[in-house]
Coordinates of C-alpha atoms in Angstrom, one line a residue:
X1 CA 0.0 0.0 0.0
X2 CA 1.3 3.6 -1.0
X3 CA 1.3 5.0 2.5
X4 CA 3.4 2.4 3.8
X5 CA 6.1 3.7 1.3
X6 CA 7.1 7.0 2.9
X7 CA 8.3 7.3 5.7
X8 CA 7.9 10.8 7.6
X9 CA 10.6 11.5 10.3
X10 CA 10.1 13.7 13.0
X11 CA 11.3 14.6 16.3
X12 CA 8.5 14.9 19.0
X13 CA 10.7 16.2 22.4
X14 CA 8.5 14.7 24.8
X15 CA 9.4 10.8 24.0
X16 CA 13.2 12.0 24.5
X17 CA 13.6 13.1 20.8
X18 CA 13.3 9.8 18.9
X19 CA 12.5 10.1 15.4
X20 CA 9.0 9.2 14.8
X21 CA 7.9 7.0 11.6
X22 CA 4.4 8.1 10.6
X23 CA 1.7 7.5 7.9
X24 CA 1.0 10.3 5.4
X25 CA -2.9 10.7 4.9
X26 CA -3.7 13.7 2.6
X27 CA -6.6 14.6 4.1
X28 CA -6.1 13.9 8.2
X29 CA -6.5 16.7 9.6
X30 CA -4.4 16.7 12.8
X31 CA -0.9 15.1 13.4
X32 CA -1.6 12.4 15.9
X33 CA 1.3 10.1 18.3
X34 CA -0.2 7.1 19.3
X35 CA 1.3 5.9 22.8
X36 CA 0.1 4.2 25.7
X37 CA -3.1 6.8 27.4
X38 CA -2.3 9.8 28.1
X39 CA -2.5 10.6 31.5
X40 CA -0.1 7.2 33.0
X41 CA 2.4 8.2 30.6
X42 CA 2.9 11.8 29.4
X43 CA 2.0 13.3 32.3
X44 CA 5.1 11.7 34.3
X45 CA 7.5 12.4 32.1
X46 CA 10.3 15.3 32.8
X47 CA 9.9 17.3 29.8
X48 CA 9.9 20.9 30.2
X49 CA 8.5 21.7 26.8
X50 CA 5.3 19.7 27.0
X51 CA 2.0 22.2 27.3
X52 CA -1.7 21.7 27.1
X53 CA -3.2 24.7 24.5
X54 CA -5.1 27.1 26.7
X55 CA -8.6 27.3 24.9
X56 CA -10.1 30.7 24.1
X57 CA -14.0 30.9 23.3
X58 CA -14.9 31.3 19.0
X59 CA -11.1 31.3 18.7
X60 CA -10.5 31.5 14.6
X61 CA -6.6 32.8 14.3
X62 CA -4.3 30.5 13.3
X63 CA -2.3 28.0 15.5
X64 CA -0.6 29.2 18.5
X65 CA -0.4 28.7 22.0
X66 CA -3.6 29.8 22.5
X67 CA -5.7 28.2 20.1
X68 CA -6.0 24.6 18.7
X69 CA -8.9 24.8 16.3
X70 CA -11.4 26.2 18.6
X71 CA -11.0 23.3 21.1
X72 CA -8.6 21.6 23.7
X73 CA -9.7 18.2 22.2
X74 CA -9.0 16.5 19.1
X75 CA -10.5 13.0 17.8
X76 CA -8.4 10.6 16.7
X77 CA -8.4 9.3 13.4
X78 CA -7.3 5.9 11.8
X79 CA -7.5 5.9 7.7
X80 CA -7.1 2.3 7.0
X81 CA -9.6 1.0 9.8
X82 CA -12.0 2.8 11.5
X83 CA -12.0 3.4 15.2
X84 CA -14.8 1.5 17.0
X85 CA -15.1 4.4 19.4
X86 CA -17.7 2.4 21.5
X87 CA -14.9 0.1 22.8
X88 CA -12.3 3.7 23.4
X89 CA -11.8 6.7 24.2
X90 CA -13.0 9.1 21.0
X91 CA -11.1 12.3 22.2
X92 CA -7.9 13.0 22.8
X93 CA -6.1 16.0 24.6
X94 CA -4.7 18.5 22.0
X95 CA -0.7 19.0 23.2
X96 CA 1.9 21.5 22.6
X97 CA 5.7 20.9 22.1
X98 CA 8.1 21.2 19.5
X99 CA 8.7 19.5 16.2
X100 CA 12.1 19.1 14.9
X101 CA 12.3 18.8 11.1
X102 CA 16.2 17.8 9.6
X103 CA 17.2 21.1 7.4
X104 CA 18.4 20.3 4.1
X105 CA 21.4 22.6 2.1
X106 CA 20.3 24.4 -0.4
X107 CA 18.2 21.3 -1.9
X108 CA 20.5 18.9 -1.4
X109 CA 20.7 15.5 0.8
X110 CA 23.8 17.2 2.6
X111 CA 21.8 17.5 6.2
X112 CA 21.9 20.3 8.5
X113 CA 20.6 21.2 12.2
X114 CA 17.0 20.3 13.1
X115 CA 14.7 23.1 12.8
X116 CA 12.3 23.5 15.6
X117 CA 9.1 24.6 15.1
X118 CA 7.5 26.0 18.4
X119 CA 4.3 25.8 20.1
X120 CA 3.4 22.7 17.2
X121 CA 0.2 21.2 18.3
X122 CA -0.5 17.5 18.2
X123 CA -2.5 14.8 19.9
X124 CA -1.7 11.3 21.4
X125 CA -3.7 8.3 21.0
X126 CA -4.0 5.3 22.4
X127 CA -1.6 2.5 20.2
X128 CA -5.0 0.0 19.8
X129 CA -5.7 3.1 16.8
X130 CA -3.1 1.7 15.4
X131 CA -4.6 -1.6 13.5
X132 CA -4.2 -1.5 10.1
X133 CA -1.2 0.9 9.8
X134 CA 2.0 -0.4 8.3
X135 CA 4.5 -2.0 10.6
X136 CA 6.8 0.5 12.7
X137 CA 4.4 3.7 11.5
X138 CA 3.3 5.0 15.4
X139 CA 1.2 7.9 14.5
X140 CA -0.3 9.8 11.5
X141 CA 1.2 13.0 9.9
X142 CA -1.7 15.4 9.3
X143 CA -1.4 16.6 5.8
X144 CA -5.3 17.8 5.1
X145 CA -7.2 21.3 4.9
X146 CA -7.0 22.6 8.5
X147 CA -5.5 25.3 10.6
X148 CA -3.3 22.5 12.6
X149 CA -2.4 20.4 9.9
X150 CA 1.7 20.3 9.4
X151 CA 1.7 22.3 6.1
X152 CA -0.1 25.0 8.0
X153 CA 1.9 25.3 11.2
X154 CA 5.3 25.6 9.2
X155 CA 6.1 28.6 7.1
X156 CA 6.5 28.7 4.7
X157 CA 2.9 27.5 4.0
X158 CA 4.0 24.3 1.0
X159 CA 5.2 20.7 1.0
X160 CA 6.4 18.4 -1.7
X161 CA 5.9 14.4 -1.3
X162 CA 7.5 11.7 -3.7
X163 CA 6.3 8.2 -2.9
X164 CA 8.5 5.4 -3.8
X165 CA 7.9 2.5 -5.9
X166 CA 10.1 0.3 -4.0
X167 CA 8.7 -2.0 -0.9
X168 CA 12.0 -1.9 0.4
X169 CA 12.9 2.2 -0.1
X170 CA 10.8 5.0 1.3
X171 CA 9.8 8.1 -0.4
X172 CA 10.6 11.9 0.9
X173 CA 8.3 14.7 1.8
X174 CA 9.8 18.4 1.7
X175 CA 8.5 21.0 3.6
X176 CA 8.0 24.8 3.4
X177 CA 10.4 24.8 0.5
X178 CA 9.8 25.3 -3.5
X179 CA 12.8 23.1 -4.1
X180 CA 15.4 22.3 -5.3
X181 CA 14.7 19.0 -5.2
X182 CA 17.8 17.3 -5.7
X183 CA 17.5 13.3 -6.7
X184 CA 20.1 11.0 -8.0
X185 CA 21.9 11.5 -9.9
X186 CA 22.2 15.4 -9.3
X187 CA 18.1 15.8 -10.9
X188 CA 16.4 18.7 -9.9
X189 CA 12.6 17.3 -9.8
X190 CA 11.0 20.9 -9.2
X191 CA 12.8 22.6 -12.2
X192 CA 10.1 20.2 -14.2
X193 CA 6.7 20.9 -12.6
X194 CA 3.6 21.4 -14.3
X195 CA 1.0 23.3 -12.4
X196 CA -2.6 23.2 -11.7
X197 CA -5.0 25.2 -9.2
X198 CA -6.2 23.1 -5.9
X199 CA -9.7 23.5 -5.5
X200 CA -11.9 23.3 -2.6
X201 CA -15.0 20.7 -2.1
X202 CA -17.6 23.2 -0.1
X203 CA -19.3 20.3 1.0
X204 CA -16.9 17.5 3.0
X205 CA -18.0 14.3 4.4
X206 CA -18.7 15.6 8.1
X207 CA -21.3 18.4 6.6
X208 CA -24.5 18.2 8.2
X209 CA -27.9 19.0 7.0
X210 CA -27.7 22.5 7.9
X211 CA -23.9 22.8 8.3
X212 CA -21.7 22.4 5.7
X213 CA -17.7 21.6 6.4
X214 CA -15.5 22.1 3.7
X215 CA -13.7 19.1 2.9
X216 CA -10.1 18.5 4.0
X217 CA -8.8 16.9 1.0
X218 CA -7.0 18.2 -2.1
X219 CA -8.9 18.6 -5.3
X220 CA -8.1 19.1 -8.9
X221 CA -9.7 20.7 -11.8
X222 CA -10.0 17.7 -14.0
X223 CA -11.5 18.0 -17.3
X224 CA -11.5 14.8 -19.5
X225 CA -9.7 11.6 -19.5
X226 CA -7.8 9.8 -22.4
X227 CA -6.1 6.6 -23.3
X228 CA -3.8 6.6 -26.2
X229 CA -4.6 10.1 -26.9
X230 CA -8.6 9.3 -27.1
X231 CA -11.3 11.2 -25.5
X232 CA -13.3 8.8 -22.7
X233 CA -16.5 9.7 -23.7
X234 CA -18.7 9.8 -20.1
X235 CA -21.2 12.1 -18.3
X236 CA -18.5 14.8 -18.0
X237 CA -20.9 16.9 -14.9
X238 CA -19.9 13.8 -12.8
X239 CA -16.2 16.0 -13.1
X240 CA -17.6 19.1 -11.5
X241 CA -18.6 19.0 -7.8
X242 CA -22.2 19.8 -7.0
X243 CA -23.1 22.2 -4.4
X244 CA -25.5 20.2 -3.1
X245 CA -23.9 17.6 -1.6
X246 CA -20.3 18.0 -2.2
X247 CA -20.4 14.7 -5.0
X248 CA -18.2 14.6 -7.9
X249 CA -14.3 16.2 -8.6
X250 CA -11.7 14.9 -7.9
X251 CA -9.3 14.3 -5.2
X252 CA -5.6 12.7 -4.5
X253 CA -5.2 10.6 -1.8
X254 CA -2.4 8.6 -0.2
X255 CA -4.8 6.6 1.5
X256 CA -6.5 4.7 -1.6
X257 CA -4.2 2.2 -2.8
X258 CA -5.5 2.4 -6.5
X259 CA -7.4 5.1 -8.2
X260 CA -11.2 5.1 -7.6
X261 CA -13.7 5.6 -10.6
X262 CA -16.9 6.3 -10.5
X263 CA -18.7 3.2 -11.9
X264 CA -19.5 4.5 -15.0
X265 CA -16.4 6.5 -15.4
X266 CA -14.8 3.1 -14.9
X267 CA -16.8 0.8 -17.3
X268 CA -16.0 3.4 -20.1
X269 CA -12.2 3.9 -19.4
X270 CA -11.6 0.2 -19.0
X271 CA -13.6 -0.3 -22.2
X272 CA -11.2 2.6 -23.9
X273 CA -8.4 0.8 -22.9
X274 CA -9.1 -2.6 -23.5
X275 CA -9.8 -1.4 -27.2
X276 CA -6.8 0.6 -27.1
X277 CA -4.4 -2.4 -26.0
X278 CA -6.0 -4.9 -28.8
X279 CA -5.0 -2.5 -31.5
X280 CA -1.6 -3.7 -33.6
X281 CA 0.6 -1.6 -31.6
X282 CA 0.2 -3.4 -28.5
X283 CA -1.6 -6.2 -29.5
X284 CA -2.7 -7.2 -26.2
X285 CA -5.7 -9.6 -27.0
X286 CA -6.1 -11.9 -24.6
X287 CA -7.1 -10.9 -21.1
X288 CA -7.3 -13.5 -18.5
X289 CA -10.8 -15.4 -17.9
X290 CA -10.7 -14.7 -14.3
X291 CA -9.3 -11.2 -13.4
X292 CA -7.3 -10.7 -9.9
X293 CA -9.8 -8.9 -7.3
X294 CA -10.5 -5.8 -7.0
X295 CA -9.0 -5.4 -10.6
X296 CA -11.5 -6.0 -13.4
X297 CA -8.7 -6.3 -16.4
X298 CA -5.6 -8.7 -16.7
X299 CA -3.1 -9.5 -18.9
X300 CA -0.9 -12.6 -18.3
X301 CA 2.3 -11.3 -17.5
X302 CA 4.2 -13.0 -20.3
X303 CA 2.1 -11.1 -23.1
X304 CA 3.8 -7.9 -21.2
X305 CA 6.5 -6.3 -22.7
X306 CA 9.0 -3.9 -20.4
X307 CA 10.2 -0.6 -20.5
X308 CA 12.1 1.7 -18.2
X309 CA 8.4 3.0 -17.9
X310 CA 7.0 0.3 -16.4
X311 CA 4.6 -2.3 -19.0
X312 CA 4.0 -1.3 -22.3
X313 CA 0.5 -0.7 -22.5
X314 CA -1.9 2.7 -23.8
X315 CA -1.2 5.5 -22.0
X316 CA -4.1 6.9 -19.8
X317 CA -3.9 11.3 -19.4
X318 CA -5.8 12.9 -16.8
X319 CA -6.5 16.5 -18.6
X320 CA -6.7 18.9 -15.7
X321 CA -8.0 23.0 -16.0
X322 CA -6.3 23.4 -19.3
X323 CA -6.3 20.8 -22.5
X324 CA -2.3 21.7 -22.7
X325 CA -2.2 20.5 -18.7
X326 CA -2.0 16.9 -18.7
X327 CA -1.3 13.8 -15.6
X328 CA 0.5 11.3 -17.8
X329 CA 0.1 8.0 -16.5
X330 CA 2.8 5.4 -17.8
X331 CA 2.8 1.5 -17.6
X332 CA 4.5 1.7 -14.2
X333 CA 1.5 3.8 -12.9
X334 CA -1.6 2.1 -14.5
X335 CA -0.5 -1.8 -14.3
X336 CA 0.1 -3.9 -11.0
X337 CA 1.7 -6.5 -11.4
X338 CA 0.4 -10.0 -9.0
X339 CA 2.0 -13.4 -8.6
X340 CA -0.1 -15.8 -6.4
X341 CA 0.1 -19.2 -5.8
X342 CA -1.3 -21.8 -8.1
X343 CA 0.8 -20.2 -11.8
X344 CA -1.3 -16.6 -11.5
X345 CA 1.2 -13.9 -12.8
X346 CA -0.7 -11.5 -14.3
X347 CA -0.1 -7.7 -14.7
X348 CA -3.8 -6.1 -14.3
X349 CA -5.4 -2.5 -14.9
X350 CA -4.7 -0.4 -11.4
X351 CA -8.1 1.1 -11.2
X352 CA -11.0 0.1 -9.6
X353 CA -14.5 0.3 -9.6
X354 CA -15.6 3.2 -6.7
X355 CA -19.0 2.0 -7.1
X356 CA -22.3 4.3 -8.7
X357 CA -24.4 7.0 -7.4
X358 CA -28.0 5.8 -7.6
X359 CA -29.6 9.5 -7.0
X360 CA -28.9 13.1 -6.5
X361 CA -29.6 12.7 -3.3
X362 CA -28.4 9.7 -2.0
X363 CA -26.6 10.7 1.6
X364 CA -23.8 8.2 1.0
X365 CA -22.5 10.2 -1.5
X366 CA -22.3 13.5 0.4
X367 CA -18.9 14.7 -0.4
X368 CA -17.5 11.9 -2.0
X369 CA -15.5 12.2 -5.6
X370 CA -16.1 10.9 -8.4
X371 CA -12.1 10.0 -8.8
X372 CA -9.9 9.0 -6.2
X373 CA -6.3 9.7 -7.6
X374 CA -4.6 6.6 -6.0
X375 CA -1.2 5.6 -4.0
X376 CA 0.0 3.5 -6.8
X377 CA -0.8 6.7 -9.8
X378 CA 1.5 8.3 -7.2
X379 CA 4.7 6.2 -6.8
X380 CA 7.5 8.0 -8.5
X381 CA 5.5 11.1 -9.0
X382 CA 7.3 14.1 -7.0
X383 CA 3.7 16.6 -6.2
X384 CA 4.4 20.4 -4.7
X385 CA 1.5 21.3 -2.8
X386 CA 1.4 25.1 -2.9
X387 CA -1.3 26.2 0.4
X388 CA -0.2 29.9 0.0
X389 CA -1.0 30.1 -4.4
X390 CA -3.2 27.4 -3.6
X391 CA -1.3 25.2 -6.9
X392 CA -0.3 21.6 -7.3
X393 CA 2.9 21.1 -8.7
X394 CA 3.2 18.1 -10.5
X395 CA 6.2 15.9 -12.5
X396 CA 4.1 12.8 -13.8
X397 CA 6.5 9.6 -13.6
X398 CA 10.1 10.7 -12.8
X399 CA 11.0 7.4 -14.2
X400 CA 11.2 9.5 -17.6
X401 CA 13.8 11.5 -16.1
X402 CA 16.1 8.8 -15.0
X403 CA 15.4 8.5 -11.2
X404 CA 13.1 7.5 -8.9
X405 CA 11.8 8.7 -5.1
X406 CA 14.2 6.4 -3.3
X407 CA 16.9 7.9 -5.0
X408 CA 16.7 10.8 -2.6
X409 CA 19.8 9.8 -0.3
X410 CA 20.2 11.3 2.9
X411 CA 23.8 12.0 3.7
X412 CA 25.0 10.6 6.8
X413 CA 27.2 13.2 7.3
X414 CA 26.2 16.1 9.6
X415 CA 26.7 19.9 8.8

């Protein structure tokens, strides 16, 4: 799974200044440390720098010592598997201490002095939150839309994140720098970004019937969708987001392991592409009988040729605000491949189906997209999140380029 491939190091000072490995959800809104509970373990320790936010009443500035999103408590939030909140706590005590972030020269991997980033509010959970989370991951790194999200509390207000295809190698996340981004060998990833505008969903998935919550994920302007250079002809309003309900866009998310289509979206790009990969230049005609779940197309593996780009299949684009603005997704990006037991090597279609909206009104859909932009569309794809221009900077595979997102090499050697 995508989130499992970066790993996020920080520095909380209250567990002693161990480096903390923590999952990277998009859209959490609040950076959470799960530990044993709260008040038989924090509270004992000998820190000096560990504070509880005072509250203040309709407070609306942003973070400080004084203010943690209008309330002292925060709930805790687990993106793989819910929180049966019946069986714990649902609350957790909002905390103040620093964060220490490794300073990077001028781009580089060459490491310098921890930066510390004061008054940096958090929460701690209890480690049973933890189910579901990749193995040594002991928190979550709040990434989303919100005044105490990590973006937010360091200035400058941007981050860059450049998940890695390997399961052995992690990714890299940047933070309140434009770049350079310096990978092996000596490739400057943000020298090549293509931007877009971020857009906001009015209507998240906590709105009420009379209170609507903006969501916390990211959205895109997306437009159309090709493969091999075709229009996907589909019921392009599904693209815009309704202000009704907050349905339709679409979002990025380091949760989903796979893009998400729409159903319909999804029977007519799979449809595209199957047509696409029978033609003479790929002359992929045989799918397999019994496609690997959740995928809904296969190709045995040893009608698969290979490129430095991953398989060669059609190409799929994601047109964005402008027709000259284009997501390229390569073989690498759009094919998984899965070896099972039994003979099954197949390489299959990374999308799945996200299921269909039966009516306008159909609460289940309130605030959901019509795309999910997936983990695996994201591997070896270096994104700038602008908050302050409110942009998305994006490369497409860096595989093209002659490097990857493991290739980021932290030196060893201290400044």
């Amino acid at each position: 799974m995508a989130m499992a491939k970066l790993v996020l190091v920080l520095a909380f000072f209250f567990v002693q200044s161990l480096t903390t490995s923590l999952n990277l959800p998009l859209q959490a809104t609040a950076t959470k440390s799960f530990c044993r509970p709260f008040k038989r373990t924090v509270l004992r320790s000998n820190t000096s720098s560990l504070r509880q936010p005072a509250c203040l009443v309709n407070c609306v500035d942003p973070p400080g010592p004084n203010c943690a999103n209008n309330s002292c408590l925060l709930s805790p939030v687990n993106p793989i598997k819910p929180i049966d909140f019946t069986r714990s706590d649902p609350i957790a005590t909002a905390l103040l201490d620093y964060l220490a972030l490794p300073e990077l020269i001028n781009g580089s991997s060459q490491v310098g002095p921890l930066e510390k980033i004061r008054n940096f509010i958090f929460s701690c959970g209890h480690t049973s939150y933890l189910k579901g989370l990749a193995r040594g991951v002991v928190g979550l790194a709040g990434f989303g839309r919100s005044n105490i999200s990590i973006p937010v509390q360091i200035t400058p207000h941007f981050f860059a994140i450049c998940l890695s295809g390997s399961k052995s190698q992690p990714g890299v996340a940047f933070f309140g720098s434009k770049g350079p981004y310096y990978f092996s060998p000596g490739i400057d990833l943000s020298s090549s970004l293509t931007y877009t505008p971020l857009i906001v969903n009015p209507v998240g998935k906590d709105s009420g019937p009379d209170n609507k919550i903006a969501s916390p994920e990211y959205y895109v302007e997306l437009t159309s969708v090709k493969v091999n250079n075709k229009v996907v002809q589909f019921n392009q309003s599904l693209l815009a987001i309704t202000s009704e309900n907050g349905f339709g866009g679409t979002t990025i998310s380091t949760v989903a392991p796979y893009t998400k289509l729409e159903s319909s979206i999804y029977k007519a790009v799979t449809r595209a592409f199957l047509k696409a990969a029978a033609s003479s230049t790929y002359n992929l005609t045989k799918t397999t009988t019994k496609p690997v779940k959740p995928f809904g197309v296969c190709y045995p593996a040893s009608d698969i040729k290979i490129t430095k780009m991953g398989p060669v299949v059609p190409t799929i684009d994601l047109v964005l605000h402008n027709k000259d603005v284009v997501w390229k997704i390569f073989g690498s990006n759009s094919m998984v491949r899965i070896v099972k037991k039994g003979g099954v090597d197949v390489w299959c279609l990374a999308f799945v189906d996200g299921g269909a909206r039966t009516t306008v009104r159909d609460s289940t859909w309130i605030g959901s997209p019509s795309i999910v932009i997936g983990g695996h569309q994201l591997e070896d794809n270096m994104l700038q999140f602008d908050l302050e221009s409110k942009n998305l900077g994006f490369s497409s595979s860096i595989l093209s380029k002659g490097t990857t997102c493991s290739n980021f090499k932290f030196s060893t050697k201290k400044i």
